[in-house]
Amino acid sequence: MRSMIALVLGAFAAVAAAADVGEIKVVRGAAHIERGKEQLPVKVGMPVQEADKVVTGADGNVGITFADNSLLSVGPSSVLAIDKYVFDSTTHAGQFDSTLSKGTLAVVSGKMVKQSPDAMRVRTPSAIMGVRGTDFIVKVD
Amino acid sequence: MAALAVIAAIALAVFLTRPGKPNETVVVLPSADGHVGTVVVQRGETRQVLDQAYATSRSGEKQVVKLSDAEVKHDFGATLQALPARPTSFMLYFITGTDELTPESKAELQNVLAALKDRPLPDVLVIGHTDTVGELTTNDRLSAQRAETLKGFLVDIGIPVTRIRTAGRGERELLIRTADEVDEPRNRRVEINVR
């Protein structure tokens, strides 16, 4: 019974299959995900995976909820790479690294930064941000 | 000599077309509950700590500045509006030995339904619990039944059944720790996690 519960809870945390780390919740305007050699149009309910690159057009916005309840919004004319995403739904330990090479990103940090303050990092062309449990915005012009 | 001129020309062309360093801005915002955390910005040798609402770091500027709420809304409004709805959770309570909600929780159920209607594609996890009155196995069944009853309410308002997961924890995860066979209303509950 206990292991079944863990399974149910684990499934909830991971949204769906093992490689899925988040889910697209909001889509406005033009946007796609680059996954390996594929270019996938985004739609609400689509899973997000480690190593995905979210690309938006001039009118594009994409909102993503991650397994640890981190929330991301990728603004217009942006490129965001999910470099690394690991989250243990039992211990809340994890690591979330992403790179914004251009455009705008809004972040609401989730459970993993409450567990370990250095779990979330955002890179830009000239900086690296460490996140300690907060909402913030990054813009690269 | 001609070769040298070509090399010089190429070097000049590379220099002229090299893109300028991008302008970067980082702004810390108060969260929905007013809490302000910290972002540490490491830019080369420079390290800036942003730990106040609207504290802003810009590339090429040594000082941390503060943007106004209006400036943030103007510059980043569209991006902020596309943030997914905040994950939230609810607790509903039951009449002893049944899967019928208390009158107060019947009213609270309306808030749960409203939160769900706000989301285009919600994820819901419903976990049922019991107090320690009765057998362990009976309580396992009752807690699962409580979760299923809640799931029924959610399906009734149009939440796709595939988006709802349920679990029953019986008396294994008491909110209020009690001895066995104790009638404790706060333990007869379902936890509903929505995102």
mmCIF file of C-alpha atoms in Angstrom:
data_model
loop_
_atom_site.group_PDB
_atom_site.id
_atom_site.type_symbol
_atom_site.label_atom_id
_atom_site.label_comp_id
_atom_site.label_asym_id
_atom_site.label_seq_id
_atom_site.Cartn_x
_atom_site.Cartn_y
_atom_site.Cartn_z
ATOM 1 C CA MET A 1 0.000 0.000 0.000
ATOM 2 C CA ARG A 2 2.744 2.413 1.012
ATOM 3 C CA SER A 3 4.674 1.807 -2.190
ATOM 4 C CA MET A 4 1.494 2.255 -4.207
ATOM 5 C CA ILE A 5 0.916 5.636 -2.565
ATOM 6 C CA ALA A 6 4.498 6.598 -3.294
ATOM 7 C CA LEU A 7 3.890 5.622 -6.884
ATOM 8 C CA VAL A 8 0.753 7.747 -7.122
ATOM 9 C CA LEU A 9 2.489 10.720 -5.490
ATOM 10 C CA GLY A 10 5.563 10.222 -7.658
ATOM 11 C CA ALA A 11 3.441 10.151 -10.784
ATOM 12 C CA PHE A 12 1.799 13.416 -9.740
ATOM 13 C CA ALA A 13 5.164 15.039 -9.135
ATOM 14 C CA ALA A 14 6.637 13.928 -12.414
ATOM 15 C CA VAL A 15 3.437 14.858 -14.294
ATOM 16 C CA ALA A 16 3.604 11.833 -16.591
ATOM 17 C CA ALA A 17 6.454 9.706 -17.955
ATOM 18 C CA ALA A 18 9.922 9.604 -16.417
ATOM 19 C CA ALA A 19 11.499 12.154 -18.733
ATOM 20 C CA ASP A 20 8.722 14.718 -18.309
ATOM 21 C CA VAL A 21 9.742 17.401 -15.838
ATOM 22 C CA GLY A 22 6.968 19.928 -16.378
ATOM 23 C CA GLU A 23 3.895 20.797 -18.356
ATOM 24 C CA ILE A 24 2.918 23.687 -20.601
ATOM 25 C CA LYS A 25 0.046 25.514 -18.905
ATOM 26 C CA VAL A 26 -0.211 28.765 -20.868
ATOM 27 C CA VAL A 27 0.385 29.463 -24.565
ATOM 28 C CA ARG A 28 -0.045 32.815 -26.319
ATOM 29 C CA GLY A 29 1.084 33.651 -29.838
ATOM 30 C CA ALA A 30 3.791 31.786 -31.731
ATOM 31 C CA ALA A 31 6.086 29.401 -29.854
ATOM 32 C CA HIS A 32 7.740 26.039 -30.249
ATOM 33 C CA ILE A 33 9.982 23.610 -28.427
ATOM 34 C CA GLU A 34 13.216 22.314 -29.906
ATOM 35 C CA ARG A 35 13.738 18.739 -28.728
ATOM 36 C CA GLY A 36 16.788 17.140 -30.282
ATOM 37 C CA LYS A 37 16.290 17.557 -34.016
ATOM 38 C CA GLU A 38 12.530 17.985 -33.689
ATOM 39 C CA GLN A 39 10.673 21.272 -33.650
ATOM 40 C CA LEU A 40 7.379 20.839 -31.794
ATOM 41 C CA PRO A 41 4.546 23.375 -31.706
ATOM 42 C CA VAL A 42 3.602 24.071 -28.073
ATOM 43 C CA LYS A 43 0.119 23.538 -26.743
ATOM 44 C CA VAL A 44 -1.471 23.504 -23.300
ATOM 45 C CA GLY A 45 -0.936 20.117 -21.647
ATOM 46 C CA MET A 46 2.269 19.335 -23.528
ATOM 47 C CA PRO A 47 5.026 17.849 -21.355
ATOM 48 C CA VAL A 48 8.381 19.603 -21.034
ATOM 49 C CA GLN A 49 11.573 17.569 -20.803
ATOM 50 C CA GLU A 50 15.150 18.093 -19.728
ATOM 51 C CA ALA A 51 17.248 19.513 -22.622
ATOM 52 C CA ASP A 52 14.204 21.116 -24.263
ATOM 53 C CA LYS A 53 14.639 24.586 -25.720
ATOM 54 C CA VAL A 54 11.609 26.892 -25.576
ATOM 55 C CA VAL A 55 11.538 29.423 -28.428
ATOM 56 C CA THR A 56 8.921 32.198 -28.704
ATOM 57 C CA GLY A 57 7.997 34.596 -31.494
ATOM 58 C CA ALA A 58 7.499 38.358 -31.207
ATOM 59 C CA ASP A 59 3.951 37.796 -29.876
ATOM 60 C CA GLY A 60 4.748 34.590 -27.985
ATOM 61 C CA ASN A 61 4.410 33.714 -24.286
ATOM 62 C CA VAL A 62 4.703 30.261 -22.737
ATOM 63 C CA GLY A 63 3.882 29.391 -19.104
ATOM 64 C CA ILE A 64 5.277 26.157 -17.640
ATOM 65 C CA THR A 65 4.638 24.428 -14.288
ATOM 66 C CA PHE A 66 7.442 22.107 -13.166
ATOM 67 C CA ALA A 67 7.327 19.000 -10.962
ATOM 68 C CA ASP A 68 8.474 20.905 -7.861
ATOM 69 C CA ASN A 69 5.906 23.680 -8.472
ATOM 70 C CA SER A 70 8.489 26.038 -9.957
ATOM 71 C CA LEU A 71 6.666 28.275 -12.436
ATOM 72 C CA LEU A 72 8.279 29.803 -15.516
ATOM 73 C CA SER A 73 6.997 32.240 -18.081
ATOM 74 C CA VAL A 74 9.016 32.669 -21.267
ATOM 75 C CA GLY A 75 8.221 36.079 -22.770
ATOM 76 C CA PRO A 76 8.204 37.334 -26.376
ATOM 77 C CA SER A 77 11.198 36.803 -28.745
ATOM 78 C CA SER A 78 12.948 34.541 -26.259
ATOM 79 C CA VAL A 79 15.098 31.428 -26.204
ATOM 80 C CA LEU A 80 15.231 29.414 -22.979
ATOM 81 C CA ALA A 81 17.085 26.110 -22.614
ATOM 82 C CA ILE A 82 16.217 23.671 -19.809
ATOM 83 C CA ASP A 83 19.791 22.502 -19.166
ATOM 84 C CA LYS A 84 19.112 20.311 -16.182
ATOM 85 C CA TYR A 85 16.065 19.349 -14.151
ATOM 86 C CA VAL A 86 16.113 16.766 -11.370
ATOM 87 C CA PHE A 87 13.607 16.623 -8.499
ATOM 88 C CA ASP A 88 12.975 14.029 -5.816
ATOM 89 C CA SER A 89 9.344 14.404 -4.739
ATOM 90 C CA THR A 90 10.035 12.659 -1.414
ATOM 91 C CA THR A 91 13.059 14.635 -0.205
ATOM 92 C CA HIS A 92 12.462 17.745 -2.366
ATOM 93 C CA ALA A 93 16.146 17.655 -3.297
ATOM 94 C CA GLY A 94 16.896 18.661 -6.850
ATOM 95 C CA GLN A 95 18.697 20.815 -9.387
ATOM 96 C CA PHE A 96 17.168 23.158 -11.940
ATOM 97 C CA ASP A 97 19.538 24.899 -14.392
ATOM 98 C CA SER A 98 18.334 26.924 -17.339
ATOM 99 C CA THR A 99 19.843 29.378 -19.796
ATOM 100 C CA LEU A 100 18.100 32.444 -21.188
ATOM 101 C CA SER A 101 20.109 33.399 -24.274
ATOM 102 C CA LYS A 102 17.698 36.158 -25.293
ATOM 103 C CA GLY A 103 14.340 37.621 -24.359
ATOM 104 C CA THR A 104 12.469 37.663 -21.070
ATOM 105 C CA LEU A 105 11.919 35.087 -18.344
ATOM 106 C CA ALA A 106 9.731 35.328 -15.242
ATOM 107 C CA VAL A 107 10.306 32.789 -12.458
ATOM 108 C CA VAL A 108 8.419 31.741 -9.341
ATOM 109 C CA SER A 109 10.716 29.357 -7.506
ATOM 110 C CA GLY A 110 9.342 26.054 -6.215
ATOM 111 C CA LYS A 111 9.850 23.394 -3.562
ATOM 112 C CA MET A 112 13.465 22.489 -4.366
ATOM 113 C CA VAL A 113 14.904 25.898 -3.441
ATOM 114 C CA LYS A 114 13.119 25.685 -0.095
ATOM 115 C CA GLN A 115 14.968 22.412 0.486
ATOM 116 C CA SER A 116 18.391 23.565 -0.757
ATOM 117 C CA PRO A 117 19.063 27.235 -1.507
ATOM 118 C CA ASP A 118 21.412 26.644 -4.431
ATOM 119 C CA ALA A 119 19.178 24.211 -6.294
ATOM 120 C CA MET A 120 18.072 26.718 -8.945
ATOM 121 C CA ARG A 121 20.356 28.605 -11.317
ATOM 122 C CA VAL A 122 19.594 30.739 -14.352
ATOM 123 C CA ARG A 123 22.330 31.629 -16.832
ATOM 124 C CA THR A 124 22.400 34.525 -19.269
ATOM 125 C CA PRO A 125 25.174 35.416 -21.759
ATOM 126 C CA SER A 126 26.981 37.489 -19.121
ATOM 127 C CA ALA A 127 25.744 36.326 -15.722
ATOM 128 C CA ILE A 128 24.672 33.457 -13.533
ATOM 129 C CA MET A 129 21.865 33.844 -11.030
ATOM 130 C CA GLY A 130 21.432 31.846 -7.844
ATOM 131 C CA VAL A 131 17.852 31.808 -6.620
ATOM 132 C CA ARG A 132 16.809 31.737 -2.961
ATOM 133 C CA GLY A 133 13.061 31.281 -2.842
ATOM 134 C CA THR A 134 11.635 34.224 -4.736
ATOM 135 C CA ASP A 135 9.826 35.615 -7.761
ATOM 136 C CA PHE A 136 12.013 37.410 -10.275
ATOM 137 C CA ILE A 137 12.434 38.519 -13.874
ATOM 138 C CA VAL A 138 15.419 38.278 -16.187
ATOM 139 C CA LYS A 139 15.704 40.153 -19.457
ATOM 140 C CA VAL A 140 18.400 39.839 -22.133
ATOM 141 C CA ASP A 141 18.125 42.512 -24.837
ATOM 142 C CA MET B 1 51.623 42.383 -49.098
ATOM 143 C CA ALA B 2 48.300 41.706 -50.785
ATOM 144 C CA ALA B 3 47.742 38.744 -48.433
ATOM 145 C CA LEU B 4 48.389 40.990 -45.464
ATOM 146 C CA ALA B 5 45.801 43.474 -46.706
ATOM 147 C CA VAL B 6 43.242 40.666 -47.049
ATOM 148 C CA ILE B 7 43.933 39.468 -43.511
ATOM 149 C CA ALA B 8 43.627 43.019 -42.217
ATOM 150 C CA ALA B 9 40.337 43.470 -44.079
ATOM 151 C CA ILE B 10 38.942 40.217 -42.625
ATOM 152 C CA ALA B 11 40.059 41.181 -39.129
ATOM 153 C CA LEU B 12 38.319 44.544 -39.499
ATOM 154 C CA ALA B 13 35.140 42.935 -40.806
ATOM 155 C CA VAL B 14 35.050 40.485 -37.871
ATOM 156 C CA PHE B 15 35.616 43.348 -35.449
ATOM 157 C CA LEU B 16 32.839 45.481 -36.963
ATOM 158 C CA THR B 17 30.248 42.707 -37.122
ATOM 159 C CA ARG B 18 30.944 41.396 -33.627
ATOM 160 C CA PRO B 19 27.662 41.864 -31.781
ATOM 161 C CA GLY B 20 27.695 44.226 -28.808
ATOM 162 C CA LYS B 21 27.288 42.803 -25.360
ATOM 163 C CA PRO B 22 23.590 42.317 -24.606
ATOM 164 C CA ASN B 23 21.893 44.475 -22.003
ATOM 165 C CA GLU B 24 20.741 42.346 -19.137
ATOM 166 C CA THR B 25 18.295 43.178 -16.381
ATOM 167 C CA VAL B 26 17.368 41.148 -13.297
ATOM 168 C CA VAL B 27 14.516 42.254 -11.016
ATOM 169 C CA VAL B 28 13.389 40.611 -7.773
ATOM 170 C CA LEU B 29 9.635 40.740 -7.213
ATOM 171 C CA PRO B 30 7.514 40.273 -4.110
ATOM 172 C CA SER B 31 5.705 36.934 -4.329
ATOM 173 C CA ALA B 32 1.906 36.619 -4.230
ATOM 174 C CA ASP B 33 1.992 36.402 -0.400
ATOM 175 C CA GLY B 34 4.323 39.419 -0.120
ATOM 176 C CA HIS B 35 7.440 37.381 0.677
ATOM 177 C CA VAL B 36 10.677 38.604 -0.942
ATOM 178 C CA GLY B 37 13.553 36.140 -1.367
ATOM 179 C CA THR B 38 17.008 36.631 -2.797
ATOM 180 C CA VAL B 39 18.677 36.416 -6.172
ATOM 181 C CA VAL B 40 22.471 36.487 -6.270
ATOM 182 C CA VAL B 41 23.752 37.796 -9.609
ATOM 183 C CA GLN B 42 27.304 36.811 -10.465
ATOM 184 C CA ARG B 43 28.590 38.729 -13.481
ATOM 185 C CA GLY B 44 32.279 38.031 -14.022
ATOM 186 C CA GLU B 45 33.985 39.258 -10.851
ATOM 187 C CA THR B 46 30.988 41.304 -9.774
ATOM 188 C CA ARG B 47 28.469 39.865 -7.368
ATOM 189 C CA GLN B 48 25.214 41.618 -6.586
ATOM 190 C CA VAL B 49 22.690 40.468 -3.994
ATOM 191 C CA LEU B 50 19.090 41.426 -4.715
ATOM 192 C CA ASP B 51 17.039 40.911 -1.574
ATOM 193 C CA GLN B 52 14.444 43.666 -1.653
ATOM 194 C CA ALA B 53 11.265 44.049 -3.670
ATOM 195 C CA TYR B 54 12.026 45.508 -7.133
ATOM 196 C CA ALA B 55 15.800 45.530 -6.518
ATOM 197 C CA THR B 56 17.328 45.530 -10.003
ATOM 198 C CA SER B 57 20.709 44.557 -11.372
ATOM 199 C CA ARG B 58 21.737 45.775 -14.827
ATOM 200 C CA SER B 59 24.773 44.693 -16.795
ATOM 201 C CA GLY B 60 27.322 47.519 -16.925
ATOM 202 C CA GLU B 61 25.971 49.198 -13.766
ATOM 203 C CA LYS B 62 27.689 48.776 -10.438
ATOM 204 C CA GLN B 63 24.794 49.979 -8.299
ATOM 205 C CA VAL B 64 21.668 47.994 -7.567
ATOM 206 C CA VAL B 65 18.724 50.214 -8.481
ATOM 207 C CA LYS B 66 15.001 49.950 -7.770
ATOM 208 C CA LEU B 67 12.320 49.848 -10.414
ATOM 209 C CA SER B 68 8.787 50.986 -9.657
ATOM 210 C CA ASP B 69 5.830 48.625 -9.757
ATOM 211 C CA ALA B 70 4.576 50.588 -12.793
ATOM 212 C CA GLU B 71 7.892 50.156 -14.669
ATOM 213 C CA VAL B 72 7.842 46.404 -14.013
ATOM 214 C CA LYS B 73 4.238 46.139 -15.235
ATOM 215 C CA HIS B 74 5.060 48.194 -18.318
ATOM 216 C CA ASP B 75 8.217 46.293 -19.264
ATOM 217 C CA PHE B 76 7.271 42.771 -18.200
ATOM 218 C CA GLY B 77 3.467 42.734 -17.967
ATOM 219 C CA ALA B 78 2.879 40.251 -20.789
ATOM 220 C CA THR B 79 5.488 37.830 -19.468
ATOM 221 C CA LEU B 80 4.154 38.013 -15.911
ATOM 222 C CA GLN B 81 0.597 37.455 -17.104
ATOM 223 C CA ALA B 82 1.634 34.226 -18.823
ATOM 224 C CA LEU B 83 2.833 32.674 -15.551
ATOM 225 C CA PRO B 84 0.762 29.563 -14.782
ATOM 226 C CA ALA B 85 -1.710 29.751 -11.889
ATOM 227 C CA ARG B 86 -0.011 29.230 -8.505
ATOM 228 C CA PRO B 87 -0.258 25.680 -7.164
ATOM 229 C CA THR B 88 -2.587 25.581 -4.182
ATOM 230 C CA SER B 89 -4.092 23.091 -1.744
ATOM 231 C CA PHE B 90 -7.298 22.672 0.231
ATOM 232 C CA MET B 91 -8.431 20.607 3.180
ATOM 233 C CA LEU B 92 -12.018 19.362 3.477
ATOM 234 C CA TYR B 93 -13.488 17.512 6.477
ATOM 235 C CA PHE B 94 -16.038 14.711 6.858
ATOM 236 C CA ILE B 95 -18.815 13.599 9.179
ATOM 237 C CA THR B 96 -17.623 10.690 11.298
ATOM 238 C CA GLY B 97 -17.567 7.283 9.615
ATOM 239 C CA THR B 98 -18.943 8.640 6.327
ATOM 240 C CA ASP B 99 -17.858 10.146 3.028
ATOM 241 C CA GLU B 100 -20.206 13.093 3.599
ATOM 242 C CA LEU B 101 -18.594 16.510 3.993
ATOM 243 C CA THR B 102 -19.253 18.644 7.075
ATOM 244 C CA PRO B 103 -21.504 21.665 6.383
ATOM 245 C CA GLU B 104 -18.472 24.030 6.589
ATOM 246 C CA SER B 105 -16.529 21.928 4.107
ATOM 247 C CA LYS B 106 -19.481 21.806 1.732
ATOM 248 C CA ALA B 107 -19.168 25.606 1.563
ATOM 249 C CA GLU B 108 -15.365 25.397 1.141
ATOM 250 C CA LEU B 109 -15.870 22.963 -1.727
ATOM 251 C CA GLN B 110 -17.150 25.911 -3.760
ATOM 252 C CA ASN B 111 -13.709 27.584 -3.395
ATOM 253 C CA VAL B 112 -12.021 24.422 -4.617
ATOM 254 C CA LEU B 113 -14.279 24.275 -7.637
ATOM 255 C CA ALA B 114 -13.631 27.981 -8.372
ATOM 256 C CA ALA B 115 -9.842 27.456 -8.198
ATOM 257 C CA LEU B 116 -10.169 24.593 -10.656
ATOM 258 C CA LYS B 117 -12.324 26.526 -13.085
ATOM 259 C CA ASP B 118 -9.564 29.183 -13.283
ATOM 260 C CA ARG B 119 -7.180 26.672 -14.803
ATOM 261 C CA PRO B 120 -7.403 25.600 -18.437
ATOM 262 C CA LEU B 121 -5.927 22.186 -17.687
ATOM 263 C CA PRO B 122 -5.639 21.522 -13.947
ATOM 264 C CA ASP B 123 -3.678 18.727 -12.266
ATOM 265 C CA VAL B 124 -5.441 17.451 -9.159
ATOM 266 C CA LEU B 125 -4.233 15.065 -6.466
ATOM 267 C CA VAL B 126 -6.846 14.067 -3.847
ATOM 268 C CA ILE B 127 -5.610 12.232 -0.738
ATOM 269 C CA GLY B 128 -8.183 10.842 1.708
ATOM 270 C CA HIS B 129 -7.588 10.297 5.449
ATOM 271 C CA THR B 130 -9.521 9.016 8.487
ATOM 272 C CA ASP B 131 -9.323 9.312 12.262
ATOM 273 C CA THR B 132 -8.315 6.276 14.360
ATOM 274 C CA VAL B 133 -11.853 5.029 15.101
ATOM 275 C CA GLY B 134 -12.324 1.569 13.545
ATOM 276 C CA GLU B 135 -10.124 -1.082 11.992
ATOM 277 C CA LEU B 136 -7.047 -0.158 9.938
ATOM 278 C CA THR B 137 -8.352 -1.898 6.820
ATOM 279 C CA THR B 138 -11.809 -0.328 7.185
ATOM 280 C CA ASN B 139 -10.162 3.068 7.415
ATOM 281 C CA ASP B 140 -8.006 2.410 4.367
ATOM 282 C CA ARG B 141 -11.222 1.740 2.452
ATOM 283 C CA LEU B 142 -13.041 4.751 3.928
ATOM 284 C CA SER B 143 -10.175 7.124 3.108
ATOM 285 C CA ALA B 144 -10.055 5.892 -0.494
ATOM 286 C CA GLN B 145 -13.836 6.284 -0.675
ATOM 287 C CA ARG B 146 -13.587 9.887 0.601
ATOM 288 C CA ALA B 147 -11.042 10.677 -2.105
ATOM 289 C CA GLU B 148 -13.241 9.046 -4.754
ATOM 290 C CA THR B 149 -16.295 11.011 -3.589
ATOM 291 C CA LEU B 150 -14.339 14.231 -4.014
ATOM 292 C CA LYS B 151 -13.156 13.095 -7.421
ATOM 293 C CA GLY B 152 -16.823 12.610 -8.344
ATOM 294 C CA PHE B 153 -17.594 16.261 -7.464
ATOM 295 C CA LEU B 154 -14.708 17.411 -9.656
ATOM 296 C CA VAL B 155 -15.727 15.245 -12.590
ATOM 297 C CA ASP B 156 -19.278 16.629 -12.207
ATOM 298 C CA ILE B 157 -18.044 20.182 -12.863
ATOM 299 C CA GLY B 158 -16.181 19.056 -15.947
ATOM 300 C CA ILE B 159 -12.618 18.317 -14.800
ATOM 301 C CA PRO B 160 -11.329 15.542 -17.088
ATOM 302 C CA VAL B 161 -11.096 12.309 -15.113
ATOM 303 C CA THR B 162 -7.577 11.717 -16.458
ATOM 304 C CA ARG B 163 -6.384 14.884 -14.690
ATOM 305 C CA ILE B 164 -7.417 13.662 -11.217
ATOM 306 C CA ARG B 165 -5.405 11.206 -9.135
ATOM 307 C CA THR B 166 -6.620 9.827 -5.830
ATOM 308 C CA ALA B 167 -5.029 8.019 -2.910
ATOM 309 C CA GLY B 168 -6.303 6.769 0.462
ATOM 310 C CA ARG B 169 -3.956 6.953 3.455
ATOM 311 C CA GLY B 170 -6.397 5.536 6.036
ATOM 312 C CA GLU B 171 -5.277 6.449 9.565
ATOM 313 C CA ARG B 172 -1.598 6.252 8.594
ATOM 314 C CA GLU B 173 -0.987 9.987 8.281
ATOM 315 C CA LEU B 174 -2.830 11.721 11.098
ATOM 316 C CA LEU B 175 -2.958 15.505 11.039
ATOM 317 C CA ILE B 176 -3.518 15.467 14.811
ATOM 318 C CA ARG B 177 -1.657 12.630 16.492
ATOM 319 C CA THR B 178 -4.035 10.647 18.731
ATOM 320 C CA ALA B 179 -4.287 7.261 20.433
ATOM 321 C CA ASP B 180 -6.225 4.500 18.680
ATOM 322 C CA GLU B 181 -10.046 4.757 18.621
ATOM 323 C CA VAL B 182 -10.112 8.555 19.058
ATOM 324 C CA ASP B 183 -12.856 10.525 17.304
ATOM 325 C CA GLU B 184 -10.866 13.503 15.942
ATOM 326 C CA PRO B 185 -12.704 15.647 13.374
ATOM 327 C CA ARG B 186 -9.507 17.225 12.002
ATOM 328 C CA ASN B 187 -8.173 13.810 11.006
ATOM 329 C CA ARG B 188 -11.260 12.990 8.904
ATOM 330 C CA ARG B 189 -10.183 14.901 5.855
ATOM 331 C CA VAL B 190 -9.169 15.004 2.224
ATOM 332 C CA GLU B 191 -6.229 17.021 1.014
ATOM 333 C CA ILE B 192 -6.666 18.443 -2.466
ATOM 334 C CA ASN B 193 -3.563 19.618 -4.305
ATOM 335 C CA VAL B 194 -4.294 21.680 -7.378
ATOM 336 C CA ARG B 195 -1.951 23.021 -9.996
#
